[in-house]
Short mmCIF file of C-alpha atoms and ligand atoms in Angstrom, two decimals:
data_model
loop_
_atom_site.label_atom_id
_atom_site.label_comp_id
_atom_site.label_asym_id
_atom_site.label_seq_id
_atom_site.Cartn_x
_atom_site.Cartn_y
_atom_site.Cartn_z
CA UNK U 282 -143.98 42.13 -103.95
CA UNK U 283 -145.26 40.67 -107.21
CA UNK U 284 -143.48 37.59 -108.53
CA UNK U 285 -140.90 38.16 -111.29
CA UNK U 286 -142.64 36.89 -114.48
CA UNK U 287 -141.29 34.00 -116.59
CA UNK U 288 -142.12 32.93 -120.18
CA UNK U 289 -141.17 29.29 -120.64
CA UNK U 290 -140.44 28.08 -124.17
CA UNK U 291 -140.22 24.23 -124.39
CA UNK U 292 -140.18 21.85 -127.27
CA UNK U 293 -137.95 19.54 -129.27
CA UNK U 294 -134.63 20.44 -130.86
CA UNK U 295 -134.75 22.54 -133.99
CA UNK U 296 -138.25 23.94 -133.43
CA UNK U 297 -136.97 27.41 -133.31
CA UNK U 298 -137.20 27.86 -129.53
CA UNK U 299 -133.73 29.59 -129.35
CA UNK U 300 -134.57 32.12 -131.92
CA UNK U 301 -138.02 32.87 -130.68
CA UNK U 302 -136.85 33.01 -127.04
CA UNK U 303 -134.09 35.55 -128.00
CA UNK U 304 -136.60 37.58 -129.82
CA UNK U 305 -139.00 37.66 -126.93
CA UNK U 306 -136.28 38.53 -124.40
CA UNK U 307 -135.01 41.39 -126.66
CA UNK U 308 -138.53 42.71 -127.27
CA UNK U 309 -139.33 42.67 -123.51
CA UNK U 310 -135.95 43.66 -122.25
CA UNK U 311 -135.97 40.49 -120.05
CA UNK U 312 -133.11 38.03 -119.13
CA UNK U 313 -132.61 34.85 -121.09
CA UNK U 314 -131.91 31.24 -119.92
CA UNK U 315 -130.58 28.75 -122.33
CA UNK U 316 -131.03 25.69 -120.20
CA UNK U 317 -129.79 23.39 -123.06
CA UNK U 318 -126.40 25.03 -122.84
CA UNK U 319 -126.05 23.93 -119.26
CA UNK U 320 -126.63 20.29 -120.31
CA UNK U 321 -124.47 20.77 -123.30
CA UNK U 322 -121.58 22.19 -121.18
CA UNK U 323 -122.06 19.32 -118.60
CA UNK U 324 -121.55 16.83 -121.48
CA UNK U 325 -118.48 18.76 -122.80
CA UNK U 326 -116.98 19.06 -119.24
CA UNK U 327 -117.06 15.27 -118.99
CA UNK U 328 -115.07 14.96 -122.19
CA UNK U 329 -112.59 17.55 -120.93
CA UNK U 330 -112.35 15.88 -117.42
CA UNK U 331 -112.14 12.33 -118.95
CA UNK U 332 -115.39 11.23 -117.37
CA UNK U 333 -117.63 8.79 -119.28
CA UNK U 334 -121.27 9.94 -119.90
CA UNK U 335 -122.24 6.55 -118.57
CA UNK U 336 -120.66 7.13 -115.17
CA UNK U 337 -123.74 8.64 -113.64
CA UNK U 338 -122.28 9.57 -110.14
CA UNK U 339 -119.24 11.21 -111.72
CA UNK U 340 -121.30 13.12 -114.24
CA UNK U 341 -123.59 14.31 -111.44
CA UNK U 342 -120.52 15.57 -109.56
CA UNK U 343 -119.39 17.49 -112.63
CA UNK U 344 -122.87 19.07 -112.83
CA UNK U 345 -123.00 20.04 -109.15
CA UNK U 346 -119.71 21.92 -109.43
CA UNK U 347 -120.10 23.09 -113.05
CA UNK U 348 -117.98 26.24 -113.63
CA UNK U 349 -119.89 27.79 -116.41
CA UNK U 350 -120.22 31.41 -117.51
CA UNK U 351 -122.14 33.13 -120.18
CA UNK U 352 -121.05 36.39 -121.91
CA UNK U 353 -122.46 38.33 -124.82
CA UNK U 354 -119.93 39.04 -127.58
CA UNK U 355 -119.90 42.34 -129.39
CA UNK U 356 -121.87 40.60 -132.18
CA UNK U 357 -124.58 39.74 -129.75
CA UNK U 358 -123.70 36.10 -129.78
CA UNK U 359 -123.81 34.46 -126.36
CA UNK U 360 -120.45 32.92 -125.61
CA UNK U 361 -120.31 29.93 -123.16
CA UNK U 362 -117.18 29.14 -121.11
CA UNK U 363 -116.24 26.18 -118.97
CA UNK U 364 -113.60 26.92 -116.34
CA UNK U 365 -113.03 30.15 -118.24
CA UNK U 366 -112.30 28.47 -121.53
CA UNK U 367 -114.68 29.27 -124.41
CA UNK U 368 -116.54 26.08 -125.44
CA UNK U 369 -119.35 27.79 -127.52
CA UNK U 370 -118.37 26.08 -130.76
CA UNK U 371 -117.79 22.51 -129.32
CA UNK U 372 -121.11 22.43 -127.45
CA UNK U 373 -123.03 23.34 -130.51
CA UNK U 374 -121.55 20.61 -132.66
CA UNK U 375 -123.63 17.44 -133.21
CA UNK U 376 -121.55 15.46 -130.55
CA UNK U 377 -122.30 18.24 -128.09
CA UNK U 378 -126.03 17.65 -128.67
CA UNK U 379 -125.64 13.85 -128.10
CA UNK U 380 -123.72 14.32 -124.96
CA UNK U 381 -126.25 16.85 -123.65
CA UNK U 382 -129.15 14.48 -124.36
CA UNK U 383 -127.44 11.62 -122.73
CA UNK U 384 -126.36 13.39 -119.52
CA UNK U 385 -129.88 15.16 -119.31
CA UNK U 386 -131.42 11.70 -118.82
CA UNK U 387 -129.51 11.28 -115.49
CA UNK U 388 -131.87 12.30 -112.59
CA UNK U 389 -128.97 13.58 -110.33
CA UNK U 390 -127.74 15.76 -113.11
CA UNK U 391 -131.14 17.41 -113.59
CA UNK U 392 -131.46 17.78 -109.77
CA UNK U 393 -127.96 19.47 -109.68
CA UNK U 394 -128.89 21.94 -112.42
CA UNK U 395 -132.26 22.80 -111.03
CA UNK U 396 -131.16 25.53 -108.59
CA UNK U 397 -128.67 26.82 -111.09
CA UNK U 398 -131.50 27.43 -113.67
CA UNK U 399 -133.69 29.25 -111.15
CA UNK U 400 -130.83 31.76 -110.33
CA UNK U 401 -131.46 33.21 -113.83
CA UNK U 402 -134.87 34.49 -112.58
CA UNK U 403 -134.16 38.24 -111.98
CA UNK U 404 -136.20 41.37 -112.45
CA UNK U 405 -137.69 42.53 -114.87
CA UNK U 406 -138.45 38.94 -116.06
CA UNK U 407 -136.97 35.91 -117.72
CA UNK U 408 -137.54 34.01 -120.96
CA UNK U 409 -136.44 30.38 -120.27
CA UNK U 410 -135.77 28.05 -123.20
CA UNK U 411 -135.62 24.26 -122.68
CA UNK U 412 -137.54 21.06 -122.42
CA UNK U 413 -139.01 21.16 -118.92
CA UNK U 414 -139.04 24.83 -118.21
CA UNK U 415 -142.93 24.96 -117.77
CA UNK U 416 -143.36 21.55 -116.29
CA UNK U 417 -140.50 21.38 -113.76
CA UNK U 418 -138.29 24.44 -113.42
CA UNK U 419 -140.78 27.27 -113.48
CA UNK U 420 -144.27 25.58 -113.03
CA UNK U 421 -145.86 28.81 -111.96
CA UNK U 422 -144.81 30.75 -115.19
CA UNK U 423 -147.66 32.96 -116.43
CA UNK U 424 -146.99 32.04 -120.07
CA UNK U 425 -145.84 28.67 -121.25
CA UNK U 426 -145.19 28.07 -124.89
CA UNK U 427 -144.65 24.67 -126.32
CA UNK U 428 -142.99 25.08 -129.75
CA UNK U 429 -142.83 22.14 -132.10
CA UNK U 430 -142.38 21.26 -135.85
CA UNK U 431 -142.23 18.09 -137.88
CA UNK U 432 -139.04 16.07 -137.45
CA UNK U 433 -138.25 16.47 -141.20
CA UNK U 434 -138.48 20.26 -141.10
CA UNK U 435 -136.37 20.36 -137.87
CA UNK U 436 -133.78 18.22 -139.57
CA UNK U 437 -133.67 20.44 -142.60
CA UNK U 438 -133.24 23.53 -140.51
CA UNK U 439 -130.44 22.02 -138.53
CA UNK U 440 -128.80 20.78 -141.71
CA UNK U 441 -128.80 24.29 -143.21
CA UNK U 442 -127.38 25.70 -139.78
CA UNK U 443 -124.59 23.13 -139.70
CA UNK U 444 -123.60 23.38 -143.34
CA UNK U 445 -123.38 27.23 -142.84
CA UNK U 446 -120.97 26.56 -139.93
CA UNK U 447 -118.77 24.37 -142.23
CA UNK U 448 -119.69 21.02 -140.54
CA UNK U 449 -119.86 18.06 -142.81
CA UNK U 450 -123.31 16.43 -142.13
CA UNK U 451 -125.84 14.30 -143.99
CA UNK U 452 -129.55 15.08 -143.99
CA UNK U 453 -130.70 11.38 -143.51
CA UNK U 454 -128.25 11.04 -140.59
CA UNK U 455 -129.57 14.32 -138.94
CA UNK U 456 -133.13 13.24 -139.23
CA UNK U 457 -132.21 9.88 -137.66
CA UNK U 458 -130.43 11.72 -134.90
CA UNK U 459 -133.38 14.08 -134.26
CA UNK U 460 -135.79 11.15 -134.06
CA UNK U 461 -133.53 9.35 -131.73
CA UNK U 462 -133.07 12.36 -129.55
CA UNK U 463 -136.77 13.10 -129.50
CA UNK U 464 -137.43 9.55 -128.41
CA UNK U 465 -134.78 9.73 -125.71
CA UNK U 466 -135.92 13.15 -124.50
CA UNK U 467 -139.65 12.24 -124.42
CA UNK U 468 -139.36 8.77 -122.87
CA UNK U 469 -136.91 9.46 -120.07
CA UNK U 470 -138.42 8.97 -116.63
CA UNK U 471 -137.31 12.37 -115.09
CA UNK U 472 -138.73 15.55 -116.69
CA UNK U 473 -139.69 14.06 -120.10
CA UNK U 474 -140.26 16.40 -123.04
CA UNK U 475 -144.03 16.99 -122.75
CA UNK U 476 -146.09 20.19 -123.02
CA UNK U 477 -147.27 21.50 -119.56
CA UNK U 478 -151.03 21.10 -119.23
CA UNK U 479 -151.50 24.87 -119.45
CA UNK U 480 -149.01 25.39 -122.25
CA UNK U 481 -149.97 27.13 -125.52
CA UNK U 482 -148.87 24.83 -128.34
CA UNK U 483 -147.48 26.55 -131.51
CA UNK U 484 -146.54 24.35 -134.50
CA UNK U 485 -143.86 26.12 -136.57
CA UNK U 486 -143.98 23.69 -139.58
CA UNK U 487 -144.22 25.73 -142.67
CA UNK U 488 -144.36 28.92 -140.66
CA UNK U 489 -141.91 31.76 -140.70
CA UNK U 490 -140.01 32.67 -137.42
CA UNK U 491 -141.71 36.17 -137.61
CA UNK U 492 -145.16 34.53 -137.62
CA UNK U 493 -144.26 32.37 -134.65
CA UNK U 494 -142.89 35.41 -132.87
CA UNK U 495 -146.08 37.37 -133.65
CA UNK U 496 -148.25 34.55 -132.19
CA UNK U 497 -146.11 34.43 -129.06
CA UNK U 498 -146.31 38.23 -128.64
CA UNK U 499 -150.06 38.02 -128.87
CA UNK U 500 -150.06 35.54 -125.98
CA UNK U 501 -147.70 37.94 -124.12
CA UNK U 502 -150.20 40.81 -124.58
CA UNK U 503 -153.19 38.70 -123.60
CA UNK U 504 -151.53 37.91 -120.24
CA UNK U 505 -150.65 41.63 -119.62
CA UNK U 506 -146.94 40.77 -119.45
CA UNK U 507 -145.85 43.75 -121.42
CA UNK U 508 -144.60 46.39 -119.08
CA UNK U 509 -144.98 43.95 -116.11
CA UNK U 510 -142.36 44.58 -113.41
O1 DC P 57 -131.97 22.89 -126.42
P1 DC P 57 -130.66 22.14 -126.80
O2 DC P 57 -130.71 21.48 -128.13
O3 DC P 57 -129.47 22.92 -126.53
O4 DC P 57 -130.63 20.93 -125.71
C1 DC P 57 -129.68 19.94 -125.73
C2 DC P 57 -130.02 18.71 -125.00
O5 DC P 57 -130.27 18.95 -123.65
C3 DC P 57 -131.40 18.10 -125.53
O6 DC P 57 -131.29 16.84 -126.14
C4 DC P 57 -132.22 17.85 -124.36
C5 DC P 57 -131.50 18.38 -123.20
N1 DC P 57 -132.22 19.38 -122.37
C6 DC P 57 -132.98 18.98 -121.40
O7 DC P 57 -133.15 17.73 -121.14
N2 DC P 57 -133.73 19.81 -120.55
C7 DC P 57 -133.59 21.16 -120.85
N3 DC P 57 -134.22 22.00 -120.11
C8 DC P 57 -132.79 21.61 -121.98
C9 DC P 57 -132.12 20.65 -122.71
#
């Protein structure tokens, strides 16, 4: 039986991975894995359970038994619950991002979430959004996209999103956060943020999301993934 196809979409925060991955999954009728949400929920679960992000064995234990569920709301938005309680809003706040990036640097946490991520691979296919989807989690993926953009543009996009959600944020602070998080995600020893050797690199700086999607779909067609079962 042919392997179930996977498209991996990796890259730094704010490059547009989530939007492009959703567009690809919708266009192809494939499943979707938001691996960042698993790290975000792990960070949030620590706050809920009173576990410090620095207590590595305890954080890994939380990740191993993470009771997380995903559900599509009528609006199409994906709701994320921890132990049945909706944490979608909390995990998307800036503190949620910091927690995710901190716990994601713990090797035992990454190990604990590996099998969990691979469970998302179901027919007819999967679009997997993250940092190490093409390098570690799905190294045999037939299409690996590395989506990037300048730190300034990513900070500006995040600023507009957070302001629209009613968060009180400052652009210079966001830029600093993004640069700090990039450095932490790229320099960690386990599964650092680097493009897979066989990844297609797309730079979305100054490019509309529609253009990025069109470039990605071109790669999908070139690999014969449309209609693949
Ligand atoms: O994609 P995101 O912004 O939701 O990810 C949140 C954090 O989780 C990010 O700082 C890096 C980490 N992450 C990771 O290390 N590996 C992944 N596959 C996905 C996210």
